[in-house]
PDB file of C-alpha atoms and ligand atoms in Angstrom:
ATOM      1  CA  UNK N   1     -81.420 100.892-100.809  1.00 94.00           C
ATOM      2  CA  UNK N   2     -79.373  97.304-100.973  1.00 97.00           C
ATOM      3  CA  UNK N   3     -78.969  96.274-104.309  1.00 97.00           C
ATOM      4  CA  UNK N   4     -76.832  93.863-106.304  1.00 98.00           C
ATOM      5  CA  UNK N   5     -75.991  94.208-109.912  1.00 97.00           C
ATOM      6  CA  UNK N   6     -75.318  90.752-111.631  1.00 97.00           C
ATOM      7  CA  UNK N   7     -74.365  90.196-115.442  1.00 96.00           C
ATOM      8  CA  UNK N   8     -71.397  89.105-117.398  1.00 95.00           C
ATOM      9  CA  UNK N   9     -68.053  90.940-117.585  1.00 93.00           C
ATOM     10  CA  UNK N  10     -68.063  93.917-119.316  1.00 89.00           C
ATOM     11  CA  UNK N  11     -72.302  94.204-119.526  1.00 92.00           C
ATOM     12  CA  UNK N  12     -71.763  97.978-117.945  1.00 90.00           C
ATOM     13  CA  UNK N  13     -72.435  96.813-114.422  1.00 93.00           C
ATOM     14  CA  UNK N  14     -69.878  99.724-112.845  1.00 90.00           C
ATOM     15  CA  UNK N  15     -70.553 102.086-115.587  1.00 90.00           C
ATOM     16  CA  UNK N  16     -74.676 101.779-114.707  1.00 94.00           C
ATOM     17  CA  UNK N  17     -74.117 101.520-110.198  1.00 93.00           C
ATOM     18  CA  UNK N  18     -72.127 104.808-110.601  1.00 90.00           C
ATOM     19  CA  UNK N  19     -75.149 106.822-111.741  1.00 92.00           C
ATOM     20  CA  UNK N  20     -77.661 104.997-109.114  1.00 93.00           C
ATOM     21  CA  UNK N  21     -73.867 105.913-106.668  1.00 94.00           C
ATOM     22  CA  UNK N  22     -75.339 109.572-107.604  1.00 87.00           C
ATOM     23  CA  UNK N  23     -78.992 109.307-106.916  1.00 88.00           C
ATOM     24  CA  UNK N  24     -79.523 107.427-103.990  1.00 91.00           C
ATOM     25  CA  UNK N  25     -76.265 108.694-102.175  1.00 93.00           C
ATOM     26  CA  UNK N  26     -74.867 105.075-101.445  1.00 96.00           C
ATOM     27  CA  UNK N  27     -71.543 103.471-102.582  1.00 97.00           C
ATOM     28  CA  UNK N  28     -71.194 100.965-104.935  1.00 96.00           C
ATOM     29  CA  UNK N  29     -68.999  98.106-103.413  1.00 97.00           C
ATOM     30  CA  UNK N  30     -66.597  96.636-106.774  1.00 96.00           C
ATOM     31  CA  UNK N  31     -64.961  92.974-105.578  1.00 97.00           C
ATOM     32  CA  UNK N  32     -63.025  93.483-108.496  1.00 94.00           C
ATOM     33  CA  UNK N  33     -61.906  97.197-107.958  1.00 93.00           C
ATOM     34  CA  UNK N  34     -61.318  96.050-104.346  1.00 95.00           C
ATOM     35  CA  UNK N  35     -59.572  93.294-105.505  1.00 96.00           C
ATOM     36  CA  UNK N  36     -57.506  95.572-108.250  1.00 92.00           C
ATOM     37  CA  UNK N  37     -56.333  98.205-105.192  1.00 92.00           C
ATOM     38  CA  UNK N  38     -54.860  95.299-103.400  1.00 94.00           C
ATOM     39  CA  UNK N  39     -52.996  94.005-106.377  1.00 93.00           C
ATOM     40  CA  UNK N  40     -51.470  97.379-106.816  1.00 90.00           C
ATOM     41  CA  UNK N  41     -50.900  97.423-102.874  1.00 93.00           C
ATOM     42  CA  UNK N  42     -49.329  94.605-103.295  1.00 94.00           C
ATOM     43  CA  UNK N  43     -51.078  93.057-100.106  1.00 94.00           C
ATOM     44  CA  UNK N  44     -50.455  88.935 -98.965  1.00 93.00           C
ATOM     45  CA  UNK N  45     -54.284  88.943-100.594  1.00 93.00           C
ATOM     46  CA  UNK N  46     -53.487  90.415-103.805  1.00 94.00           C
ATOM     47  CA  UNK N  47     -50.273  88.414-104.607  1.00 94.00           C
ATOM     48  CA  UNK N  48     -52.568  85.547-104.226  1.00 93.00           C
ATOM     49  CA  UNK N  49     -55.567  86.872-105.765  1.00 95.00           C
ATOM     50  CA  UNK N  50     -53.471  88.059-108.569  1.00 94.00           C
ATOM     51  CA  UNK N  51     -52.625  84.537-110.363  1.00 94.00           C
ATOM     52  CA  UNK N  52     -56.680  84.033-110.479  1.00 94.00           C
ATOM     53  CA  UNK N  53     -57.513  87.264-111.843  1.00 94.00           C
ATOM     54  CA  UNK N  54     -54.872  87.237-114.403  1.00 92.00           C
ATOM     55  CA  UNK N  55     -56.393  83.260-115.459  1.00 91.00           C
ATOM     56  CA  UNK N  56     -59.881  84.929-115.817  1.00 91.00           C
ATOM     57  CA  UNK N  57     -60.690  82.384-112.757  1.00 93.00           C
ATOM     58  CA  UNK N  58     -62.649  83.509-110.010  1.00 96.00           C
ATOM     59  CA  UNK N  59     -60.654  84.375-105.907  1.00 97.00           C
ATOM     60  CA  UNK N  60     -61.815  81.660-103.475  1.00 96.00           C
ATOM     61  CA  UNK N  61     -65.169  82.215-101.955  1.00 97.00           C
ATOM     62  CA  UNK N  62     -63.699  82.543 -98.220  1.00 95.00           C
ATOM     63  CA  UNK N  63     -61.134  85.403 -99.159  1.00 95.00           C
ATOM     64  CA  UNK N  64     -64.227  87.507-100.665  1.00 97.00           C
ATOM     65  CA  UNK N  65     -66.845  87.139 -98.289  1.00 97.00           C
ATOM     66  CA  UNK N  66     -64.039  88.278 -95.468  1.00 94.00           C
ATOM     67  CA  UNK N  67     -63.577  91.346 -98.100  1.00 95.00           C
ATOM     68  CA  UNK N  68     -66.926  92.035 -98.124  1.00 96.00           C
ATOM     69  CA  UNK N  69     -68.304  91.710 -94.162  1.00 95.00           C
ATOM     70  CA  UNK N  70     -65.395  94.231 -93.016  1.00 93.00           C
ATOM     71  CA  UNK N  71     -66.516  96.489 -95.648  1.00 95.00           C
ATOM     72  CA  UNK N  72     -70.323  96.091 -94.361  1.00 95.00           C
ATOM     73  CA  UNK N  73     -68.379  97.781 -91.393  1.00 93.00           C
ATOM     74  CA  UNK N  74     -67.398 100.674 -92.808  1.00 94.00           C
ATOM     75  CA  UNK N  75     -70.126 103.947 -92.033  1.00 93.00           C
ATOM     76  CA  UNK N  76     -70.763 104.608 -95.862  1.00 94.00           C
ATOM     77  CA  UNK N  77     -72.806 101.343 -96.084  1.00 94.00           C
ATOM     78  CA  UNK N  78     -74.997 102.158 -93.482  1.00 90.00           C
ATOM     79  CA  UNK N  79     -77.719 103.299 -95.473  1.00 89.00           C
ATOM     80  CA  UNK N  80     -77.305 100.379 -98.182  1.00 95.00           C
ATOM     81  CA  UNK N  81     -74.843  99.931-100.901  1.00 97.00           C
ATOM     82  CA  UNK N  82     -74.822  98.796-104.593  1.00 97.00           C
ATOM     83  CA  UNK N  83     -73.200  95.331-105.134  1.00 97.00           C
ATOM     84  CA  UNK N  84     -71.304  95.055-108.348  1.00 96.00           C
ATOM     85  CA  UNK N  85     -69.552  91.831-109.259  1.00 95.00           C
ATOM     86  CA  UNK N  86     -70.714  89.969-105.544  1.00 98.00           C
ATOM     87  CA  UNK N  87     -72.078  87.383-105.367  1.00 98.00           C
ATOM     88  CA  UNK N  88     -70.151  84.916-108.384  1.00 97.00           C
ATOM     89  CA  UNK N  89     -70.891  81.991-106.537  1.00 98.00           C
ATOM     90  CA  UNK N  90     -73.693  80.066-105.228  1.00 98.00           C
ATOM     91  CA  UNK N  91     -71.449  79.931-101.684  1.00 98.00           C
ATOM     92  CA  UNK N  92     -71.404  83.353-101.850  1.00 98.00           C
ATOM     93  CA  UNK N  93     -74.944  84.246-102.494  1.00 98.00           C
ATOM     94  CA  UNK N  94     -75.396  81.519 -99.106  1.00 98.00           C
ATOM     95  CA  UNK N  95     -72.462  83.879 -97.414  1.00 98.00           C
ATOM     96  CA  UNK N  96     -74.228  86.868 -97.983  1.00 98.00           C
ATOM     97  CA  UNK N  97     -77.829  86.080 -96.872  1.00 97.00           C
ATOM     98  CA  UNK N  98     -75.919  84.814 -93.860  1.00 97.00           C
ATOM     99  CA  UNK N  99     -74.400  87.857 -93.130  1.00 96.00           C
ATOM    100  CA  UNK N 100     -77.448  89.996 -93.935  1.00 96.00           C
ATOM    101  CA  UNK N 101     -79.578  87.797 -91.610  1.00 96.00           C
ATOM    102  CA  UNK N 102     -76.874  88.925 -89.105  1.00 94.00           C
ATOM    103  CA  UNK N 103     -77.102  92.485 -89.391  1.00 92.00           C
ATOM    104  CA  UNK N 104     -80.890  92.399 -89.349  1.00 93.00           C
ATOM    105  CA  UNK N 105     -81.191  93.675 -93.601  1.00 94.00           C
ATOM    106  CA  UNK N 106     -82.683  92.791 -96.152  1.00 95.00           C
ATOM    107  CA  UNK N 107     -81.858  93.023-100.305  1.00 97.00           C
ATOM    108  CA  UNK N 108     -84.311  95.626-102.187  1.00 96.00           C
ATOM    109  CA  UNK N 109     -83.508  94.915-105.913  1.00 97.00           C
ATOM    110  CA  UNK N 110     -80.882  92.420-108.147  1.00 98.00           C
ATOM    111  CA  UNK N 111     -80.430  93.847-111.258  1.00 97.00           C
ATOM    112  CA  UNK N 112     -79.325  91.365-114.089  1.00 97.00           C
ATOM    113  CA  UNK N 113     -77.786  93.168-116.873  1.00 97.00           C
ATOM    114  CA  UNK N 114     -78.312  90.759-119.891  1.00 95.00           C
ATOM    115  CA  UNK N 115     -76.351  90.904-123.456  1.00 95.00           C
ATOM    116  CA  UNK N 116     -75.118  88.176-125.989  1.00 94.00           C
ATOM    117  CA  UNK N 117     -71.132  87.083-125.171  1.00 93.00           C
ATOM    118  CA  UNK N 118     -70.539  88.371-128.888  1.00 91.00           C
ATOM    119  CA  UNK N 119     -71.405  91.854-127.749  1.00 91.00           C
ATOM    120  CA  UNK N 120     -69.026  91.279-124.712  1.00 92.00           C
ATOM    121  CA  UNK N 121     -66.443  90.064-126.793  1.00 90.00           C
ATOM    122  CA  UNK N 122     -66.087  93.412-128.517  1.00 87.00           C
ATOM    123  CA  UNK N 123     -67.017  95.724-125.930  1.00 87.00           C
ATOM    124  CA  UNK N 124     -64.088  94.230-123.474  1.00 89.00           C
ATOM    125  CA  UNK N 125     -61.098  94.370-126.140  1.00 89.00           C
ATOM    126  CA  UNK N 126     -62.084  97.920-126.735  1.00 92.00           C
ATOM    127  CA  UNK N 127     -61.632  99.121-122.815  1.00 91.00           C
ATOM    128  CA  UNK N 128     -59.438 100.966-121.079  1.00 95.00           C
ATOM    129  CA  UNK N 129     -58.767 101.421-117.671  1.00 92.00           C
ATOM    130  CA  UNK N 130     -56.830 104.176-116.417  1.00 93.00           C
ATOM    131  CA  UNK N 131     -53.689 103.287-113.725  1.00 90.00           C
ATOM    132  CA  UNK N 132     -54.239 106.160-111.656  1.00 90.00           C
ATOM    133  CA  UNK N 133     -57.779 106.810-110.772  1.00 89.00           C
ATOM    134  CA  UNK N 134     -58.947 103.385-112.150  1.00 86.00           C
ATOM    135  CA  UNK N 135     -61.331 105.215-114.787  1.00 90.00           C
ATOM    136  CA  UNK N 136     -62.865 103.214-117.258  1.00 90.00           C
ATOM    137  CA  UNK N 137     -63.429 104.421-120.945  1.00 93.00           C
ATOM    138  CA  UNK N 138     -64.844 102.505-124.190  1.00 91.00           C
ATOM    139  CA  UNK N 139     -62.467 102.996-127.340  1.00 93.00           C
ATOM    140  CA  UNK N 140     -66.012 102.601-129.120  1.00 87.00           C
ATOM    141  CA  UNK N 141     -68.648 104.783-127.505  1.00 85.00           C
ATOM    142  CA  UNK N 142     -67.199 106.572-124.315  1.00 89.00           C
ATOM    143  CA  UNK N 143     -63.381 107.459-125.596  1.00 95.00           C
ATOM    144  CA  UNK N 144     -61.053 109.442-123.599  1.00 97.00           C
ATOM    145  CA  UNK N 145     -60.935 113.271-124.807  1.00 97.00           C
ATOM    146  CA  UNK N 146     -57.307 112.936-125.421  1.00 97.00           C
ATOM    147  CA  UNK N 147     -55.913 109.432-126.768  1.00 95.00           C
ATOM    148  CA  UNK N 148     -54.415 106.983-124.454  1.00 96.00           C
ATOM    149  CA  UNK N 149     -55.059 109.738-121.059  1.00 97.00           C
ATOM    150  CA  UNK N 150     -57.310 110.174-118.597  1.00 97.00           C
ATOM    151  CA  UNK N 151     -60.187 113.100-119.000  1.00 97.00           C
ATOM    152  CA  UNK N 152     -60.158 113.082-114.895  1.00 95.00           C
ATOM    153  CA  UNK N 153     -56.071 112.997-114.083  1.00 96.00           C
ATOM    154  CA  UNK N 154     -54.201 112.651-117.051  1.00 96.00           C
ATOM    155  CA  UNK N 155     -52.558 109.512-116.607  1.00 96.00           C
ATOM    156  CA  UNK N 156     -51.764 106.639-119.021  1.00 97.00           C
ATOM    157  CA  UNK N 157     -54.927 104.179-119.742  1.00 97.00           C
ATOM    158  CA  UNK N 158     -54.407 100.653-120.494  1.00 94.00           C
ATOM    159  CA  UNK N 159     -56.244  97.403-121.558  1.00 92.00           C
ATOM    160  CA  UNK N 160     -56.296  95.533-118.735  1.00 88.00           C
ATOM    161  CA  UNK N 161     -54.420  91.863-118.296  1.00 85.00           C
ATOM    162  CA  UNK N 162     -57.910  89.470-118.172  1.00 87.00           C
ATOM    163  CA  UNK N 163     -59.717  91.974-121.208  1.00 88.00           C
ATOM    164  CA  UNK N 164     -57.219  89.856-123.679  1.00 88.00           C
ATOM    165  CA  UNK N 165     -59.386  87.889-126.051  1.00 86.00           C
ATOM    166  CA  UNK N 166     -58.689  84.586-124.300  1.00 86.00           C
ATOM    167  CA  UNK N 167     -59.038  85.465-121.054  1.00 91.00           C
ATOM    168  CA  UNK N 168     -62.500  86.599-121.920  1.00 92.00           C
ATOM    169  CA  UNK N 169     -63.770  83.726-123.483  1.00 92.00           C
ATOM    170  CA  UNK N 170     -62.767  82.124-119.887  1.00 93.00           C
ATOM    171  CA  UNK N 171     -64.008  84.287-117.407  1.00 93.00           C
ATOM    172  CA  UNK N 172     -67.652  84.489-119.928  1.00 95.00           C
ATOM    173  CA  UNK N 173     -67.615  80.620-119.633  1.00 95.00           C
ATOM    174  CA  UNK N 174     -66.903  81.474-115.168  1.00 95.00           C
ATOM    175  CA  UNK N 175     -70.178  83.113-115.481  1.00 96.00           C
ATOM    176  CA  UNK N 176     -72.214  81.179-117.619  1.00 96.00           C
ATOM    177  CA  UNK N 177     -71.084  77.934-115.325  1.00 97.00           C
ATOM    178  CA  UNK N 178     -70.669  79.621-111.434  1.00 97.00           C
ATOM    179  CA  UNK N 179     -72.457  82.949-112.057  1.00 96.00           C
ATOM    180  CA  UNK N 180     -75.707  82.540-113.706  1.00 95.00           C
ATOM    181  CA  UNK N 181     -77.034  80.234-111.087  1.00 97.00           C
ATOM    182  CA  UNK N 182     -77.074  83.257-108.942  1.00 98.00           C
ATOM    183  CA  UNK N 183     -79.774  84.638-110.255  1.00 97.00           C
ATOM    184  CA  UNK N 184     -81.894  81.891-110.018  1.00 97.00           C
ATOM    185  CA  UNK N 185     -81.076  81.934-106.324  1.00 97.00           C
ATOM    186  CA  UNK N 186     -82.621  85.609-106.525  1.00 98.00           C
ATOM    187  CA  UNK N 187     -85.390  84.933-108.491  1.00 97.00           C
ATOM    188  CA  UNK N 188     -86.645  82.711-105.867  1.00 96.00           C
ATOM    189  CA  UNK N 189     -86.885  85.462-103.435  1.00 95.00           C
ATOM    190  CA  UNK N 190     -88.504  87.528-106.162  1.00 96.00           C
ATOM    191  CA  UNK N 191     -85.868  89.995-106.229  1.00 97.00           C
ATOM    192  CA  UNK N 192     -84.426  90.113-109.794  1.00 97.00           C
ATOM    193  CA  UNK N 193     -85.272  92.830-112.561  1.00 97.00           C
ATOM    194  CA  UNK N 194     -83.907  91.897-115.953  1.00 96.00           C
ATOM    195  CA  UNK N 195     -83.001  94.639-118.142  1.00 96.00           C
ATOM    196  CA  UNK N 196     -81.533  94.013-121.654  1.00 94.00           C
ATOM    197  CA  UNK N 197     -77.930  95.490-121.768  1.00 93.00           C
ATOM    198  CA  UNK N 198     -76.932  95.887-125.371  1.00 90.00           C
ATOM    199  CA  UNK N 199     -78.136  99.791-125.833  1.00 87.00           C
ATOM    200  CA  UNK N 200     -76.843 103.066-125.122  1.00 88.00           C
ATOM    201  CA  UNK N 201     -75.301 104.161-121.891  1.00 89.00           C
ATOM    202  CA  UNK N 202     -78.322 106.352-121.499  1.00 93.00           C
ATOM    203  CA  UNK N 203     -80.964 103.959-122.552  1.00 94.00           C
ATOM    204  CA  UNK N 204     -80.149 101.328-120.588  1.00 95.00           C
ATOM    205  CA  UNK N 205     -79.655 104.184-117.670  1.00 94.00           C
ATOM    206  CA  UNK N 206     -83.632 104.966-117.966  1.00 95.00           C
ATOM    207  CA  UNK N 207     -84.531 101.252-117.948  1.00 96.00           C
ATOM    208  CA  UNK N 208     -82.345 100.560-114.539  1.00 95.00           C
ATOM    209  CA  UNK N 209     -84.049 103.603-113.442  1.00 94.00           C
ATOM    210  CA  UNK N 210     -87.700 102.816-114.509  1.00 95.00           C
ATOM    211  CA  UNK N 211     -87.463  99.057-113.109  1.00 94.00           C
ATOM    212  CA  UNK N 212     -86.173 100.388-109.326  1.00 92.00           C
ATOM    213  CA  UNK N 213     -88.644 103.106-109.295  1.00 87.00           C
TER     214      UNK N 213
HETATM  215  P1  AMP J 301     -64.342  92.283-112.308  1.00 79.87           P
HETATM  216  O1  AMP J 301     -63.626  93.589-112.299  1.00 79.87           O
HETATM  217  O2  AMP J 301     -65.576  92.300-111.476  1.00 79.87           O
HETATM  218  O3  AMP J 301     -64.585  91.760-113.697  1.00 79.87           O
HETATM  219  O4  AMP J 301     -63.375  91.225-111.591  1.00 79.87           O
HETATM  220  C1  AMP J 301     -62.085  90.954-112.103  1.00 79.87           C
HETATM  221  C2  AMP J 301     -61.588  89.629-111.520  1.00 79.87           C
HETATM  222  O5  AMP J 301     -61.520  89.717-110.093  1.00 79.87           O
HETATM  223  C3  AMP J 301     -62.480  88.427-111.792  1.00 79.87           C
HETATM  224  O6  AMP J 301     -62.247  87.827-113.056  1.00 79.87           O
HETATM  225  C4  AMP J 301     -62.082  87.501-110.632  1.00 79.87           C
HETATM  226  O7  AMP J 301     -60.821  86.902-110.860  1.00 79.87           O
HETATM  227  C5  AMP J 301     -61.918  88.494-109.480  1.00 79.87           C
HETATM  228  N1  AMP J 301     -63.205  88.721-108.759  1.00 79.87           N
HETATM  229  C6  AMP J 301     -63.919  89.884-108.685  1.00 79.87           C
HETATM  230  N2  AMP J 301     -65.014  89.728-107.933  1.00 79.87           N
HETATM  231  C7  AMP J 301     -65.012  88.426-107.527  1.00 79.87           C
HETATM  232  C8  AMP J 301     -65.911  87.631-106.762  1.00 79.87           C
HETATM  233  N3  AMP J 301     -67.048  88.147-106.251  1.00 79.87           N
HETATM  234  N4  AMP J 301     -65.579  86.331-106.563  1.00 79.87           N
HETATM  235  C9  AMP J 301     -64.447  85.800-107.044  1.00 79.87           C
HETATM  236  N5  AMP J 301     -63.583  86.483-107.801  1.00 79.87           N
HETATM  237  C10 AMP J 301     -63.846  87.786-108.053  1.00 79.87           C
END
């Protein structure tokens, strides 16, 4: 199963891929989280990528699609892969049919996660990530048992530098100008499923569900 889970920051793309990670066995590839371990690596690419993220701008098209092909490499995507935050771009939509048409696959599903930017606005001041396993918890409807710590390995969560109020009203207006032509670009291979994002956890769990089944 090769799918690709499109939407605006915050919609619950990760928080939905991890439960399909579960029942179809496949990992879900995060540009961002990748992105996020290199930062804290303090790679050459995440010094660069760094001043971008922080901005709420999106990391040139080139550096990602390299990201991405050497992790097509890797034996856990062998049996497909859930694609959460890639493609942003129109160039990288183009990169990745490219490098699909190399490795002889094809895309089964794009799920677009869809929800008003007032919703986001909320939802993304009240997150927390946590700086140890990379966790992510919702002050609002998925808090951490103990305040401020990590349920999984106790260590200190934080509100991460783009969720600021500002930098969210950027990277929505990334998505609504680079982003949402993607899924026109989908929709004309017939691959999209639109499921309405502004539920439960568990609701909109059964509808991503329902529509892949
Ligand atoms: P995310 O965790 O997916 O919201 O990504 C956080 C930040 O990482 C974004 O605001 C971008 O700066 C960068 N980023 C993540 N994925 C991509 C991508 N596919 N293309 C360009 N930049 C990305």
């Amino acid at each position: 199963m090769r799918l690709i889970f499109i939407g605006p920051p915050g919609v619950g793309k990760g928080t939905q891929a991890k439960f399909l990670v579960e029942q179809f066995s496949i990992p879900q590839i995060s540009t961002g989280d990748m992105l996020r371990e290199h930062v804290r690596n303090q790679t050459e690419l995440g010094i660069e990528a760094k001043t971008c993220m922080d901005a709420g701008k999106l990391v040139p098209d080139s550096v990602i699609l390299e990201m991405i092909k050497s992790r097509f490499t890797e034996d856990d995507c062998q049996h497909g892969y859930i694609l959460d935050g890639f493609p942003r771009t129109i160039p990288q939509a183009e990169g990745l049919d490219f490098i699909l048409e190399g490795l002889n696959q094809k895309l089964d599903s794009v799920v677009v996660l869809e929800v008003a930017d007032s919703i986001i606005i909320h939802r993304l001041s009240s997150r927390r990530s946590c700086r140890g396993c990379g966790r992510v918890y919702n002050l609002l409807f998925d808090p951490p048992q103990t305040a401020g710590k990590c349920n999984e390995c106790n260590e200190e969560l934080y509100l991460r530098d783009d969720d600021n109020p500002d930098i969210i009203q950027q990277r929505l207006s990334v998505y609504h100008e680079q982003t949402a032509p993607v899924i026109e670009h989908y929709a004309q291979q017939n691959l999209t499923k639109s499921i309405e994002a502004a539920g439960s956890i568990e609701d909109i769990k059964s509808t991503v569900m329902a529509a892949l089944s």
